[in-house]
Amino acid sequence: MESLLAALSGDFLGTPVYFWVAFIAIVIGLLVFDLGILHREEHEIETKESLLLYGFYVCTALAFGAWVWFQRGAQAGLEFYTGYLIEQSLAMDNMFVIATIFGFLGIPRLYQHRVLFWGILGVILFRAVLIGVGAALVNNFNWVLFFFGAFLVFTGIRMFSHSGDEPNMEDNKLLKFLRGRFRITKDLRGRNFTVREPDPKTGAMVTWLTPLAVALIMVEFVDLIFAVDSVPAVFAVTQDTFIVYTSNIFAILGLRALYFALAAAMNRFRYLQISLAIILVLIGIKIFLVPMNIHIDTLLSLIVTLSILAGGVLYSLWKTRNEPNISAEDRPETGQLEP
């Protein structure tokens, strides 16, 4: 027993091991609760259920942040909440791209949760790798923060100049690669990601990917691309690996739950991308100042980020107040997956 307590009290990446154990236990518990209880039987998730589940994830994240605040001090708590809000803000754009992928591939709402749930497992792994690499670079080469800052400013300006542009799925390089290298069924095969069916040329039984598998691969890839923006952004708030990673994962878990509410009215948030671009530029400037020992107050960063995000959401809803809600499924464009 003493050896176990000693191990839990040990240090991993600057944080006591029991913090990591508690976080992992909470995430596993949330995933088991989600799949094993709430969605044991697949069903279409409506807006009300999506909002309620999102509220549950937000409350869980807030409670975790309060525990961090109590255990590690007010500064650590503020850093967690700020990192959480920044990741929530920047990952919203990711949700609309995911909705476009589902709409293009014709993935019905009945199976979208299945893709998003299994996609979370990839997020947990890939974010750990990216954040670990980022933390190692920052700790060993402080000047890399200049690069992170410049990259975020450039990305924010580019996002602002391309706000309102629709992703072109037909020209997506990953989709072209999958079409050229794998056998893909034209239609869904229920909830299956792969199936065994005859090859049309040889008649031999071979493995095919279904559109559901293509959606999962593309969602994972899109998240990886967006993480390149959002992970450095959280490093502008803190270089604490534990805070960066946990705030990222809690934010993604919540947004995946909110996805169905956002996707049901994706046209109502068309001006949100402008506010996200502004947030990126401001965060880029903030992280650029860190190596120069110029630090912007964390609470001020939290308030500014929340204000810009809320402003973008409210302005979008006001400008589109007379428009009907249009979901990804209502859009006419659908893709054919046959090579």
Coordinates of N, CA and C in Angstrom, one line a residue, residues 47 109 260-270 316-317 320-331:
T47 N -31.6 18.0 -31.1 CA -31.0 19.2 -30.6 C -31.1 19.2 -29.1
R109 N -27.9 10.9 -39.5 CA -27.7 11.2 -38.1 C -27.7 10.0 -37.2
F260 N -24.4 18.0 -32.6 CA -25.7 17.7 -33.3 C -26.6 19.0 -33.2
A261 N -26.4 19.8 -32.2 CA -27.2 21.0 -32.1 C -26.6 22.0 -33.1
L262 N -25.3 22.1 -33.2 CA -24.7 23.0 -34.2 C -25.0 22.6 -35.6
A263 N -24.9 21.3 -35.9 CA -25.1 20.9 -37.3 C -26.5 21.0 -37.7
A264 N -27.5 21.1 -36.8 CA -28.9 21.2 -37.1 C -29.2 22.6 -37.6
A265 N -28.3 23.6 -37.4 CA -28.5 24.9 -37.8 C -27.2 25.6 -38.2
M266 N -26.4 24.9 -39.0 CA -25.1 25.3 -39.3 C -25.1 26.7 -40.1
N267 N -26.1 27.0 -40.8 CA -26.2 28.2 -41.6 C -26.3 29.4 -40.6
R268 N -26.8 29.2 -39.4 CA -27.0 30.3 -38.5 C -25.7 30.9 -37.8
F269 N -24.6 30.2 -38.1 CA -23.4 30.6 -37.4 C -22.3 31.0 -38.5
R270 N -22.8 31.6 -39.5 CA -21.8 31.9 -40.6 C -20.8 33.0 -40.3
S316 N -24.0 36.4 -35.2 CA -24.4 35.4 -36.3 C -25.9 35.1 -36.1
L317 N -26.4 34.8 -34.9 CA -27.8 34.5 -34.7 C -28.7 35.7 -35.0
T320 N -28.9 36.2 -38.9 CA -29.6 35.2 -39.6 C -31.0 34.9 -39.0
R321 N -31.5 35.8 -38.2 CA -32.7 35.6 -37.4 C -33.9 35.2 -38.2
N322 N -33.9 35.7 -39.5 CA -35.1 35.4 -40.3 C -34.9 34.2 -41.3
E323 N -33.8 33.5 -41.1 CA -33.5 32.4 -42.0 C -33.9 31.1 -41.3
P324 N -34.4 30.1 -42.1 CA -34.7 28.8 -41.5 C -33.4 28.1 -41.2
N325 N -33.5 27.2 -40.2 CA -32.3 26.4 -39.9 C -32.0 25.4 -41.1
I326 N -30.8 25.3 -41.5 CA -30.4 24.3 -42.5 C -29.3 23.4 -42.0
S327 N -29.5 22.2 -42.0 CA -28.6 21.2 -41.4 C -27.7 20.7 -42.6
A328 N -26.7 19.9 -42.2 CA -25.8 19.3 -43.2 C -26.6 18.3 -44.1
E329 N -27.6 17.7 -43.6 CA -28.4 16.7 -44.3 C -29.3 17.4 -45.4
D330 N -29.6 18.7 -45.1 CA -30.5 19.4 -46.0 C -29.8 19.9 -47.2
R331 N -28.4 19.9 -47.2 CA -27.6 20.5 -48.3 C -27.7 19.5 -49.5

